[in-house]
XYZ file of C-alpha atoms in Angstrom:
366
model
C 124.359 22.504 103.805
C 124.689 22.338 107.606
C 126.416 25.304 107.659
C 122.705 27.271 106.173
C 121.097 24.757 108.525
C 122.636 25.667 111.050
C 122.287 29.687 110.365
C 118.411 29.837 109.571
C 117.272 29.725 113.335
C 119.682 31.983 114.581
C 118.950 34.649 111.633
C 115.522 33.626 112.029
C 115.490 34.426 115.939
C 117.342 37.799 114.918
C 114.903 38.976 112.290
C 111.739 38.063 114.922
C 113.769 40.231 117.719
C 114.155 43.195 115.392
C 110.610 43.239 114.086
C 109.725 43.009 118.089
C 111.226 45.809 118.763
C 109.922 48.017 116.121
C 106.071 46.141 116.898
C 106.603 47.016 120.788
C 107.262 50.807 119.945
C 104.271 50.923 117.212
C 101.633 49.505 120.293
C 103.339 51.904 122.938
C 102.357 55.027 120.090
C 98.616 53.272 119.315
C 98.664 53.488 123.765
C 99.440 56.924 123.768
C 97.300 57.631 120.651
C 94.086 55.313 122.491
C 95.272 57.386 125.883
C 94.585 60.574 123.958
C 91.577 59.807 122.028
C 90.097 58.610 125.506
C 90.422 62.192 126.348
C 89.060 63.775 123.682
C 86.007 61.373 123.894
C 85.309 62.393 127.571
C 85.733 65.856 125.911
C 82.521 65.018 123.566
C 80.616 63.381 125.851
C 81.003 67.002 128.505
C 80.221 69.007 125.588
C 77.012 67.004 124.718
C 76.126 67.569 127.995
C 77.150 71.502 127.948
C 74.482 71.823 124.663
C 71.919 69.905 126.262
C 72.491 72.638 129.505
C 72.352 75.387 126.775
C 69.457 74.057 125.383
C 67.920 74.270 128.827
C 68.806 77.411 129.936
C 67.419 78.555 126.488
C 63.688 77.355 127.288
C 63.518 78.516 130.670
C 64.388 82.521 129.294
C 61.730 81.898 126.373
C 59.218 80.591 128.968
C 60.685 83.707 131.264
C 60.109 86.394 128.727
C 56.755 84.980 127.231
C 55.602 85.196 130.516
C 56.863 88.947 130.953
C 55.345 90.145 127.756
C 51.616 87.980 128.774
C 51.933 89.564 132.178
C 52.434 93.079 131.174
C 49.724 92.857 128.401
C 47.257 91.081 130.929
C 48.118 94.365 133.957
C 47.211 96.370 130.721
C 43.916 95.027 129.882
C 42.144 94.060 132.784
C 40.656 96.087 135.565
C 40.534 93.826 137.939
C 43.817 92.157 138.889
C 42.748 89.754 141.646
C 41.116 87.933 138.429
C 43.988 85.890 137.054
C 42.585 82.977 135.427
C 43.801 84.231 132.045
C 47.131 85.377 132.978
C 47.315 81.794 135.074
C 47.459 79.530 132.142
C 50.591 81.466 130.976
C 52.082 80.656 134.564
C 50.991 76.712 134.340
C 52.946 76.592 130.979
C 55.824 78.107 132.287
C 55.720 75.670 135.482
C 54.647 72.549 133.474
C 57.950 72.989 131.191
C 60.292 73.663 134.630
C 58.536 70.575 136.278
C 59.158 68.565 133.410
C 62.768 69.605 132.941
C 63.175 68.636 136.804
C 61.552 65.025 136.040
C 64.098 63.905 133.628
C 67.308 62.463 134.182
C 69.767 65.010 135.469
C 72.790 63.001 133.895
C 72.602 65.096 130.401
C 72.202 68.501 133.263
C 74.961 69.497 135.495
C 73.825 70.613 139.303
C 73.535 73.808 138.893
C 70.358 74.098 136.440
C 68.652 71.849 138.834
C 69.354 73.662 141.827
C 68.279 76.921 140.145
C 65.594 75.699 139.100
C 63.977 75.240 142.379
C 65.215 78.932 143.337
C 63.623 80.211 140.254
C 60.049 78.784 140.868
C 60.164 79.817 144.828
C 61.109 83.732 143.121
C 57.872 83.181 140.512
C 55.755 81.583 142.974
C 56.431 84.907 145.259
C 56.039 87.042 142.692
C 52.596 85.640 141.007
C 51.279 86.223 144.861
C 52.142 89.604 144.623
C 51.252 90.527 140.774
C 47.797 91.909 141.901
C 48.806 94.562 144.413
C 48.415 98.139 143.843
C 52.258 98.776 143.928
C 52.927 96.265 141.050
C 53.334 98.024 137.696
C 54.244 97.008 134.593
C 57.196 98.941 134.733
C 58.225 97.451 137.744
C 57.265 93.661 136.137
C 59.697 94.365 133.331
C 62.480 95.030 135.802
C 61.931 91.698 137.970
C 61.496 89.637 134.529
C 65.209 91.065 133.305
C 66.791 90.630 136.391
C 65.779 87.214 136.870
C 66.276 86.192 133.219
C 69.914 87.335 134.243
C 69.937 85.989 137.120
C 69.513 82.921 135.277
C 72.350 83.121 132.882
C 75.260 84.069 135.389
C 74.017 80.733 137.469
C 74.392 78.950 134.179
C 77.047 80.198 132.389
C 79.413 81.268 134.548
C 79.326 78.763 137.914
C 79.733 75.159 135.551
C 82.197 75.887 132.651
C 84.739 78.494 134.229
C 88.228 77.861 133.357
C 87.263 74.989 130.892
C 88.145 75.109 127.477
C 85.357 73.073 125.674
C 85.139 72.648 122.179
C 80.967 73.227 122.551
C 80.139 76.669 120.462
C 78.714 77.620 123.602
C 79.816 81.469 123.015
C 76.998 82.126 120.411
C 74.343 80.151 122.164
C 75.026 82.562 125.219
C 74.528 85.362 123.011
C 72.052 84.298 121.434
C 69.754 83.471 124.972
C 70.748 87.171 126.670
C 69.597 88.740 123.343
C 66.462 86.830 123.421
C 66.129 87.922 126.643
C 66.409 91.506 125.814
C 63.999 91.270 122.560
C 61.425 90.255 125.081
C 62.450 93.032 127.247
C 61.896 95.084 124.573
C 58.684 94.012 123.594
C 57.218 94.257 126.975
C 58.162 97.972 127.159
C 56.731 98.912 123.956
C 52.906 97.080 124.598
C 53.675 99.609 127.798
C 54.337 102.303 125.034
C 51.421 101.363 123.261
C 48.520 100.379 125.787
C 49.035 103.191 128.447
C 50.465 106.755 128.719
C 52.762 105.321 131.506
C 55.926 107.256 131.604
C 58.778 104.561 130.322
C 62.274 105.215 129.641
C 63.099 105.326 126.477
C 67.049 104.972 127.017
C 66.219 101.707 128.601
C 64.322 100.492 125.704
C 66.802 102.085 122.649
C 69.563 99.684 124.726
C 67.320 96.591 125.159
C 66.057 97.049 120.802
C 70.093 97.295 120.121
C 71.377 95.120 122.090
C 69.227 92.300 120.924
C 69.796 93.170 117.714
C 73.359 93.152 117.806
C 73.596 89.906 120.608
C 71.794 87.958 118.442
C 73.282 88.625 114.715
C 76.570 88.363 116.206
C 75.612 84.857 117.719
C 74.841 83.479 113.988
C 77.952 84.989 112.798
C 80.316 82.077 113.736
C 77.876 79.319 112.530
C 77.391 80.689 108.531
C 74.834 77.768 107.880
C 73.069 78.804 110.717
C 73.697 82.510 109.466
C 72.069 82.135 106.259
C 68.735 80.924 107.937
C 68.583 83.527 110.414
C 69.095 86.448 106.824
C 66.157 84.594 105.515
C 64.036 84.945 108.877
C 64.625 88.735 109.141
C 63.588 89.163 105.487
C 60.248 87.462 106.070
C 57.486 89.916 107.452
C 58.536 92.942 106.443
C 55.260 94.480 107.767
C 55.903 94.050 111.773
C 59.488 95.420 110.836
C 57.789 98.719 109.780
C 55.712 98.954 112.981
C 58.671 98.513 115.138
C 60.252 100.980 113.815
C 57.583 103.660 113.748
C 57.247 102.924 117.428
C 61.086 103.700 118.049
C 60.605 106.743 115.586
C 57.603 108.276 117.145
C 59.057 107.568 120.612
C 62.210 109.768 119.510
C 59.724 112.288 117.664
C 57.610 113.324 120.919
C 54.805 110.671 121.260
C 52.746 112.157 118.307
C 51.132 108.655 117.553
C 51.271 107.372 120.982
C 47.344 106.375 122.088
C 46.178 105.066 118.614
C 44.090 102.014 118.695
C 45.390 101.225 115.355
C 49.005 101.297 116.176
C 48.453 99.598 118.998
C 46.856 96.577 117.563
C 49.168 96.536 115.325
C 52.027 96.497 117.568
C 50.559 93.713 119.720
C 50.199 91.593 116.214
C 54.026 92.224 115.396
C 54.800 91.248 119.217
C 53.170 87.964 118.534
C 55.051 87.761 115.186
C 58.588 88.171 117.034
C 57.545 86.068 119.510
C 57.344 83.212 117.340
C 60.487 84.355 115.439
C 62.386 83.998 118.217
C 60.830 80.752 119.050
C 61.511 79.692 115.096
C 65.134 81.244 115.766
C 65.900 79.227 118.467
C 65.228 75.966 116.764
C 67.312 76.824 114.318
C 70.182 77.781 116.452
C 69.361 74.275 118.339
C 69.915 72.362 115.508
C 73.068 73.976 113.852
C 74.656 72.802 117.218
C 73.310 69.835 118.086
C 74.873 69.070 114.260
C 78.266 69.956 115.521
C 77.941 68.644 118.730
C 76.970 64.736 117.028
C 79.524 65.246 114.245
C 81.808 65.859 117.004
C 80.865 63.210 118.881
C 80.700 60.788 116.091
C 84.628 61.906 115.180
C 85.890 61.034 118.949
C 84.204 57.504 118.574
C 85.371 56.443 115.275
C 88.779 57.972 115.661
C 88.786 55.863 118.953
C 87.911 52.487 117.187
C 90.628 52.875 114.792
C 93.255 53.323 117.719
C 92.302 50.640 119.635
C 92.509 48.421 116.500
C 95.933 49.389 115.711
C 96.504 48.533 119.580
C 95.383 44.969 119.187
C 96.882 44.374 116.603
C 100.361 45.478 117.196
C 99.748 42.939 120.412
C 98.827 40.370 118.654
C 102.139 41.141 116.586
C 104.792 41.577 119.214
C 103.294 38.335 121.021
C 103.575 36.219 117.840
C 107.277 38.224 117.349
C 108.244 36.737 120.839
C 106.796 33.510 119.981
C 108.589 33.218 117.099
C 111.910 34.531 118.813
C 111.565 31.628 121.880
C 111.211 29.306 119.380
C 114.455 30.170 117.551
C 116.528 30.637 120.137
C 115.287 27.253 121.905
C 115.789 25.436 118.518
C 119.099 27.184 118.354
C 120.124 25.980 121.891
C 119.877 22.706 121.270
C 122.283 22.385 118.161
C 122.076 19.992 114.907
C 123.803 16.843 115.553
C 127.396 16.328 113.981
C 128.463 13.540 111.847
C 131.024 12.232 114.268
C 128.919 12.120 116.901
C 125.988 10.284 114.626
C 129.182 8.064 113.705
C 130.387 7.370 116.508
C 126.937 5.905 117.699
C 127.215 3.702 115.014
C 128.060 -0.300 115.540
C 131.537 -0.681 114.752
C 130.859 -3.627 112.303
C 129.054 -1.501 110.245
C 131.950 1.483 109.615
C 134.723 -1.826 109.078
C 131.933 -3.273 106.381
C 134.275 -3.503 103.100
C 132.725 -1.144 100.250
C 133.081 -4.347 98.071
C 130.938 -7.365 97.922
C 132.347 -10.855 98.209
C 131.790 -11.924 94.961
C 133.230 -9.246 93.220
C 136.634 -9.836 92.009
C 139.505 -7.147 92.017
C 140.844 -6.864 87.713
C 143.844 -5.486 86.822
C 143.452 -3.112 83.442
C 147.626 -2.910 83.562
């Protein structure tokens, strides 16, 4: 019985040390796992901040080429150009949504956009100065307009995110914005088309219609919910898809219809029309990524909770293991006391005590 005693710290103390052990290595993998998911966090948190700069970059080139397609209408239709009150509300819009961008706080922006920004409004401010001159054309207003759109997207695109792999979609939304960029393009030269016998060049405008078309399908192809919105938005009006296209056909036919009030107005409705399918479009686009970009966000932060609380608690386990083990060990130091040495503390009166009592007497069975 002293013998098990005896045994149960020291087994006790040996069981504790082992399960240390094993504890210690399971909170050094929940570190590395915590180290890791630390990462990936910072990851989510950069790629919120890469939408939000998509997102920004995408309503300065619809404010760009809304502006483009008002211009060149307005240079059509009035006589006078040094009247610009109705092209100048167009300009406040565009400058009221850049100002306001500015305003907020730049921590969901990254440097860049801010800085370009203030280059981009000096560029509009000097061309608005210049917009009534005799040399200004529409022609030549298309030309500035694309330029600057991509102008825009190479200080965006490429000066921030080179040579870092985020997990952000950002590939379709940068399709997406330079073929939005190019519809409007598009558009503009057409109401030139349509409004004026101006000499245009159609090889220009064949390459801006295509290459919008093709930019911006391809940018819904690697986001199929997305993709089956933007099938159901092409389906819808089927009427301005019909005048488009007899524009492009009469264009390649020799100008036949080209001067018709009628075709014209109708033209100038279906611009209007795209215009707000591409504004529709966008949204769209917005919110299929902001989905991924929260869901991926969401994922970093719970998959970060559940490391850290398989940290503390394999803490809390090795530092109850080591209690546990000091205990044992001290206990074990220390020793049971023997039976000689309990005996020999004993009074010596007491161990020569006889066994019998006195008034027992000793019988002999024999």
């Amino acid at each position: 019985m002293t013998a098990q005693l005896q045994s149960t710290p020291r087994h006790l103390a040996f069981i504790s040390l082992a399960l240390g052990f094993l504890v210690i290595w399971t909170a050094v993998l929940a570190g590395v796992l915590v180290s890791r998911t630390l990462k990936d966090e910072a990851s989510a948190k950069e790629t919120t901040k890469v939408f939000h700069t998509h997102e920004d970059v995408g309503k300065i080139l619809f404010a760009l080429g809304h502006e483009l397609v008002s211009t060149v209408d307005w240079m059509l239709s009035t006589a006078d150009k040094t009247n610009v009150d109705s092209i100048a509300v167009t300009w406040k819009i565009t400058n009221s949504m850049m100002s306001k961008m500015k305003e907020e706080t730049s921590d969901r922006r990254v440097a860049s956009v801010i800085s370009m920004l203030d280059i981009l409004q000096e560029r509009l401010t000097v061309f608005r100065e210049t917009v009534s001159d005799v040399k200004s054309n529409p022609p030549s207003t298309v030309k500035f307009y694309l330029d600057l759109s991509d102008w825009v997207l190479q200080r965006c695109f490429l000066m921030d995110y080179a040579g870092q792999h985020l997990p952000v979609p950002s590939l379709p939304y940068t399709l997406f914005v330079r073929g939005m960029a190019q519809r409007f393009g598009e558009l503009a030269l057409g109401t030139i088309y349509v409004k004026s016998d101006m000499p245009i060049n159609t090889s220009e405008f064949l390459k801006l219609r295509t290459g919008s078309e093709e930019l911006m399908e391809a940018s819904f192809h690697f986001i199929p919910r997305a993709r089956t919105k933007w099938m159901e938005l092409q389906e819808q009006e089927p009427g301005v898809h019909k005048v488009m296209e007899a524009v492009v056909e009469d264009m390649l036919s020799g100008s036949s219809l080209r001067g018709q009030k009628e075709l014209a107005n109708e033209y100038l409705d279906g611009v209007k029309e795209q215009i707000a399918k591409l504004l529709l479009t966008k949204e769209v686009l917005n919110a299929s990524l902001l989905s991924f970009v929260e869901r991926l966000s969401q994922r970093s932060h719970n998959t970060l909770a559940f490391h850290m609380s398989i940290a503390i608690v394999a803490v809390v386990a090795v530092i109850l293991c080591l209690i546990v083990t000091t205990c044992s060990f001290s206990y074990f130091s220390k020793g049971q006391p023997d039976v000689e040495t309990h005996n020999s503390q004993m009074p010596y009166s007491v161990l020569e005590k006889p066994v019998l009592s006195s008034n027992m007497k000793p019988q002999c069975y024999m």
